[in-house]
CSV table of C-alpha atoms in Angstrom, one decimal:
chain,number,residue,atom,x,y,z
X,1,UNK,CA,-67.8,75.0,-99.2
X,2,UNK,CA,-65.5,74.2,-102.1
X,3,UNK,CA,-67.2,72.0,-104.8
X,4,UNK,CA,-65.3,70.3,-107.6
X,5,UNK,CA,-65.7,72.3,-110.7
X,6,UNK,CA,-66.4,71.0,-114.2
X,7,UNK,CA,-63.1,72.4,-115.3
X,8,UNK,CA,-61.3,69.9,-113.1
X,9,UNK,CA,-62.8,66.8,-114.8
X,10,UNK,CA,-63.4,68.0,-118.4
X,11,UNK,CA,-61.4,66.8,-121.4
X,12,UNK,CA,-59.5,69.7,-123.0
X,13,UNK,CA,-58.6,67.9,-126.3
X,14,UNK,CA,-62.0,68.4,-127.9
X,15,UNK,CA,-62.9,66.9,-131.2
X,16,UNK,CA,-65.0,69.5,-133.0
X,17,UNK,CA,-66.5,70.3,-136.4
X,18,UNK,CA,-67.3,73.5,-138.2
X,19,UNK,CA,-70.5,74.4,-140.0
X,20,UNK,CA,-69.1,73.4,-143.4
X,21,UNK,CA,-67.5,70.1,-142.2
X,22,UNK,CA,-68.8,67.4,-144.6
X,23,UNK,CA,-71.1,64.7,-143.3
X,24,UNK,CA,-68.6,61.9,-144.1
X,25,UNK,CA,-65.9,63.8,-142.2
X,26,UNK,CA,-68.1,64.0,-139.1
X,27,UNK,CA,-68.7,60.3,-139.3
X,28,UNK,CA,-65.0,59.6,-139.7
X,29,UNK,CA,-64.2,61.8,-136.7
X,30,UNK,CA,-66.6,59.9,-134.4
X,31,UNK,CA,-65.3,56.5,-135.6
X,32,UNK,CA,-61.6,57.3,-135.5
X,33,UNK,CA,-61.7,59.0,-132.0
X,34,UNK,CA,-64.2,56.4,-130.6
X,35,UNK,CA,-66.6,59.1,-129.4
X,36,UNK,CA,-70.4,59.3,-129.6
X,37,UNK,CA,-70.8,63.1,-130.3
X,38,UNK,CA,-69.0,66.4,-130.9
X,39,UNK,CA,-69.7,70.1,-130.8
X,40,UNK,CA,-70.0,72.3,-133.9
X,41,UNK,CA,-68.3,75.7,-133.6
X,42,UNK,CA,-68.1,78.9,-135.5
X,43,UNK,CA,-65.0,80.9,-136.5
X,44,UNK,CA,-64.8,82.3,-133.0
X,45,UNK,CA,-64.9,78.9,-131.2
X,46,UNK,CA,-68.5,79.6,-130.1
X,47,UNK,CA,-70.6,76.5,-129.9
X,48,UNK,CA,-73.5,76.7,-132.4
X,49,UNK,CA,-74.7,73.1,-132.2
X,50,UNK,CA,-73.9,69.5,-131.3
X,51,UNK,CA,-73.9,66.3,-133.3
X,52,UNK,CA,-74.4,62.8,-131.8
X,53,UNK,CA,-74.3,59.3,-133.3
X,54,UNK,CA,-78.0,59.4,-133.2
X,55,UNK,CA,-78.1,62.3,-135.6
X,56,UNK,CA,-76.0,60.3,-138.1
X,57,UNK,CA,-78.1,57.2,-137.7
X,58,UNK,CA,-81.2,59.2,-138.1
X,59,UNK,CA,-79.8,60.9,-141.2
X,60,UNK,CA,-79.1,57.6,-142.8
X,61,UNK,CA,-82.4,55.9,-141.9
X,62,UNK,CA,-84.4,58.9,-143.0
X,63,UNK,CA,-82.5,59.1,-146.3
X,64,UNK,CA,-83.2,55.4,-147.0
X,65,UNK,CA,-86.9,55.6,-145.9
X,66,UNK,CA,-87.8,58.7,-147.9
X,67,UNK,CA,-88.1,58.6,-151.6
X,68,UNK,CA,-89.6,61.4,-153.7
X,69,UNK,CA,-93.2,59.9,-154.0
X,70,UNK,CA,-93.5,59.1,-150.3
X,71,UNK,CA,-92.1,62.5,-149.4
X,72,UNK,CA,-94.7,64.4,-151.4
X,73,UNK,CA,-97.6,62.6,-149.7
X,74,UNK,CA,-96.3,62.7,-146.1
X,75,UNK,CA,-95.0,66.3,-146.0
X,76,UNK,CA,-98.3,68.1,-145.4
X,77,UNK,CA,-99.1,66.1,-142.2
X,78,UNK,CA,-95.6,66.3,-140.7
X,79,UNK,CA,-95.0,68.0,-137.4
X,80,UNK,CA,-92.2,70.5,-136.9
X,81,UNK,CA,-90.0,67.8,-135.4
X,82,UNK,CA,-90.7,65.5,-138.3
X,83,UNK,CA,-89.8,68.2,-140.8
X,84,UNK,CA,-86.5,68.8,-139.0
X,85,UNK,CA,-85.8,65.0,-139.2
X,86,UNK,CA,-86.6,65.1,-142.9
X,87,UNK,CA,-84.2,68.0,-143.4
X,88,UNK,CA,-81.4,66.1,-141.6
X,89,UNK,CA,-81.9,63.2,-144.1
X,90,UNK,CA,-80.7,65.6,-146.8
X,91,UNK,CA,-77.8,67.0,-144.7
X,92,UNK,CA,-74.4,67.2,-146.3
X,93,UNK,CA,-72.6,69.3,-143.7
X,94,UNK,CA,-72.3,69.4,-139.9
X,95,UNK,CA,-74.2,72.6,-139.8
X,96,UNK,CA,-77.2,71.0,-141.6
X,97,UNK,CA,-77.0,67.9,-139.4
X,98,UNK,CA,-76.4,69.5,-135.9
X,99,UNK,CA,-79.0,69.9,-133.1
X,100,UNK,CA,-79.6,73.4,-131.9
X,101,UNK,CA,-79.6,75.2,-129.6
X,102,UNK,CA,-76.7,73.4,-127.9
X,103,UNK,CA,-76.8,72.5,-124.2
X,104,UNK,CA,-73.6,73.7,-122.6
X,105,UNK,CA,-72.0,74.2,-119.3
X,106,UNK,CA,-69.3,76.7,-118.0
X,107,UNK,CA,-66.0,75.5,-116.6
X,108,UNK,CA,-66.7,77.2,-113.2
X,109,UNK,CA,-70.0,75.4,-112.6
X,110,UNK,CA,-70.0,72.6,-110.1
X,111,UNK,CA,-70.1,69.0,-111.1
X,112,UNK,CA,-73.4,68.7,-109.4
X,113,UNK,CA,-74.9,71.5,-111.5
X,114,UNK,CA,-73.5,69.8,-114.7
X,115,UNK,CA,-75.0,66.5,-113.7
X,116,UNK,CA,-78.4,68.1,-113.0
X,117,UNK,CA,-78.3,69.7,-116.5
X,118,UNK,CA,-77.5,66.4,-118.2
X,119,UNK,CA,-80.4,64.6,-116.4
X,120,UNK,CA,-82.9,67.4,-117.1
X,121,UNK,CA,-81.9,67.9,-120.7
X,122,UNK,CA,-81.4,64.1,-121.5
X,123,UNK,CA,-77.9,64.5,-122.9
X,124,UNK,CA,-74.8,62.4,-122.6
X,125,UNK,CA,-72.1,65.1,-122.9
X,126,UNK,CA,-71.8,68.8,-122.5
X,127,UNK,CA,-69.5,71.3,-124.3
X,128,UNK,CA,-67.6,73.3,-121.7
X,129,UNK,CA,-67.3,77.1,-122.1
X,130,UNK,CA,-65.0,79.7,-120.6
X,131,UNK,CA,-66.0,83.2,-119.4
X,132,UNK,CA,-66.3,84.4,-123.0
X,133,UNK,CA,-68.5,81.5,-124.0
X,134,UNK,CA,-65.7,79.9,-126.1
X,135,UNK,CA,-65.2,76.1,-126.2
X,136,UNK,CA,-62.5,74.9,-123.8
X,137,UNK,CA,-63.5,71.3,-123.1
X,138,UNK,CA,-66.1,68.6,-123.1
X,139,UNK,CA,-67.5,66.7,-120.2
X,140,UNK,CA,-69.3,63.3,-120.2
X,141,UNK,CA,-71.4,61.4,-117.7
X,142,UNK,CA,-68.4,59.2,-117.1
X,143,UNK,CA,-66.3,62.3,-116.2
X,144,UNK,CA,-68.9,63.5,-113.7
X,145,UNK,CA,-68.9,60.1,-112.0
X,146,UNK,CA,-65.3,60.7,-110.9
X,147,UNK,CA,-66.6,62.8,-108.0
X,148,UNK,CA,-68.0,59.6,-106.5
X,149,UNK,CA,-64.6,58.0,-106.5
X,150,UNK,CA,-63.3,60.1,-103.6
X,151,UNK,CA,-61.9,58.1,-100.8
X,152,UNK,CA,-64.1,57.7,-97.7
X,153,UNK,CA,-61.4,59.2,-95.5
X,154,UNK,CA,-61.3,62.3,-97.6
X,155,UNK,CA,-65.1,62.7,-97.5
X,156,UNK,CA,-65.1,62.2,-93.7
X,157,UNK,CA,-62.4,64.9,-93.2
X,158,UNK,CA,-64.5,67.3,-95.3
X,159,UNK,CA,-67.7,66.6,-93.4
X,160,UNK,CA,-65.9,67.3,-90.1
X,161,UNK,CA,-64.3,70.5,-91.3
X,162,UNK,CA,-67.2,71.9,-93.3
X,163,UNK,CA,-70.1,70.8,-91.3
X,164,UNK,CA,-68.9,70.8,-87.7
X,165,UNK,CA,-66.1,73.3,-87.6
X,166,UNK,CA,-67.0,75.9,-90.3
X,167,UNK,CA,-70.8,75.8,-90.4
X,168,UNK,CA,-71.9,74.9,-86.8
X,169,UNK,CA,-68.7,76.2,-85.0
X,170,UNK,CA,-68.5,73.0,-83.0
X,171,UNK,CA,-65.4,71.0,-81.9
X,172,UNK,CA,-64.5,68.3,-84.5
X,173,UNK,CA,-65.4,65.4,-82.2
X,174,UNK,CA,-68.9,66.7,-81.2
X,175,UNK,CA,-70.6,63.9,-83.1
X,176,UNK,CA,-69.4,60.7,-84.8
X,177,UNK,CA,-69.0,60.6,-88.6
X,178,UNK,CA,-68.7,57.3,-90.4
X,179,UNK,CA,-68.3,57.0,-94.1
X,180,UNK,CA,-68.5,53.7,-96.0
X,181,UNK,CA,-68.6,53.6,-99.8
X,182,UNK,CA,-69.7,57.3,-99.9
X,183,UNK,CA,-72.6,56.7,-97.4
X,184,UNK,CA,-72.2,59.1,-94.5
X,185,UNK,CA,-73.7,58.2,-91.1
X,186,UNK,CA,-74.0,61.0,-88.5
X,187,UNK,CA,-74.4,59.8,-84.9
X,188,UNK,CA,-74.6,61.8,-81.7
X,189,UNK,CA,-76.4,64.6,-80.0
X,190,UNK,CA,-76.5,68.3,-80.7
X,191,UNK,CA,-77.9,71.2,-78.7
X,192,UNK,CA,-80.8,72.0,-81.1
X,193,UNK,CA,-82.9,70.1,-83.7
X,194,UNK,CA,-82.2,72.9,-86.2
X,195,UNK,CA,-78.5,72.1,-85.9
X,196,UNK,CA,-79.1,68.5,-86.7
X,197,UNK,CA,-81.1,69.5,-89.8
X,198,UNK,CA,-78.3,71.8,-90.9
X,199,UNK,CA,-75.7,69.1,-90.4
X,200,UNK,CA,-77.6,66.6,-92.6
X,201,UNK,CA,-78.3,69.2,-95.3
X,202,UNK,CA,-74.8,70.5,-95.6
X,203,UNK,CA,-73.4,67.0,-95.6
X,204,UNK,CA,-75.6,66.0,-98.5
X,205,UNK,CA,-74.0,68.8,-100.5
X,206,UNK,CA,-70.4,67.6,-100.2
X,207,UNK,CA,-68.9,66.1,-103.3
X,208,UNK,CA,-68.8,62.3,-103.3
X,209,UNK,CA,-71.6,61.8,-100.7
X,210,UNK,CA,-74.0,59.2,-102.0
X,211,UNK,CA,-76.5,59.5,-99.2
X,212,UNK,CA,-76.7,60.5,-95.5
X,213,UNK,CA,-78.0,58.3,-92.7
X,214,UNK,CA,-79.3,60.6,-90.0
X,215,UNK,CA,-78.9,59.2,-86.5
X,216,UNK,CA,-78.6,62.6,-84.7
X,217,UNK,CA,-80.6,63.6,-81.7
X,218,UNK,CA,-81.0,67.0,-80.0
X,219,UNK,CA,-81.4,68.3,-76.4
X,220,UNK,CA,-83.9,71.0,-77.5
X,221,UNK,CA,-86.5,70.8,-80.2
X,222,UNK,CA,-86.7,74.3,-81.7
X,223,UNK,CA,-88.4,73.2,-84.9
X,224,UNK,CA,-91.8,74.6,-83.9
X,225,UNK,CA,-90.5,78.0,-82.9
X,226,UNK,CA,-91.0,81.1,-85.0
X,227,UNK,CA,-87.9,82.7,-86.5
X,228,UNK,CA,-88.0,85.4,-83.9
X,229,UNK,CA,-88.4,82.9,-81.0
X,230,UNK,CA,-85.6,80.8,-82.5
X,231,UNK,CA,-83.2,83.8,-82.7
X,232,UNK,CA,-83.8,84.6,-79.0
X,233,UNK,CA,-82.8,81.1,-78.1
X,234,UNK,CA,-79.8,80.9,-80.4
X,235,UNK,CA,-76.4,81.1,-78.9
X,236,UNK,CA,-73.7,83.5,-80.3
X,237,UNK,CA,-72.1,80.5,-82.0
X,238,UNK,CA,-75.3,79.6,-83.9
X,239,UNK,CA,-75.9,83.2,-84.7
X,240,UNK,CA,-72.5,83.4,-86.4
X,241,UNK,CA,-73.0,80.2,-88.3
X,242,UNK,CA,-76.4,81.3,-89.5
X,243,UNK,CA,-75.0,84.7,-90.6
X,244,UNK,CA,-72.2,83.1,-92.6
X,245,UNK,CA,-74.6,80.7,-94.4
X,246,UNK,CA,-76.6,83.7,-95.5
């Protein structure tokens, strides 16, 4: 199955900073380009950190809240995270202000993988790297949402081609496929229950599918058979499909 790659939706005109870029220049870049964050790169275009608006706001608030007297009394009880925040309050360059290690993604990764990384790491944007780990783009949550703008007819065609024809080796009209606003409904009867499970599972993996409504039935319930018993009941068509999925 062909999934849309991060490289197909990323922005290639990346606003970036270097380690020695002054704090005020970073703030100016974010304001002038109307962006909420940027990567920090070394001389080889390798991403060494990221800076967000939150880092700048934190820097300013910490700087205002911390005077010499309060700093001396509070320092001993600070956690490691609090110490990092205090260090950022004195940052004069992008390298001192940036968050490390950076959370990145490669251009050849799928949009679904990038979205999963964003959710798990609680970030709004990801620097995109090439095969040599050099910066080639940036992708935001808004960019990743483009996959859900696929037309319903395009999604339906892919479900028929990828699920029925390529995976299950069945004629295109074996079951009915309805797609409305990205919601796919599968209706009809297949030979085995395992085939209905495969159909639903593979459909869920197709780019642009919001959810799958399973209205499939089967003539034979092979769900309780052992793998050996199931293989003896499988037809040559199902054997081929299973082999290819592996």
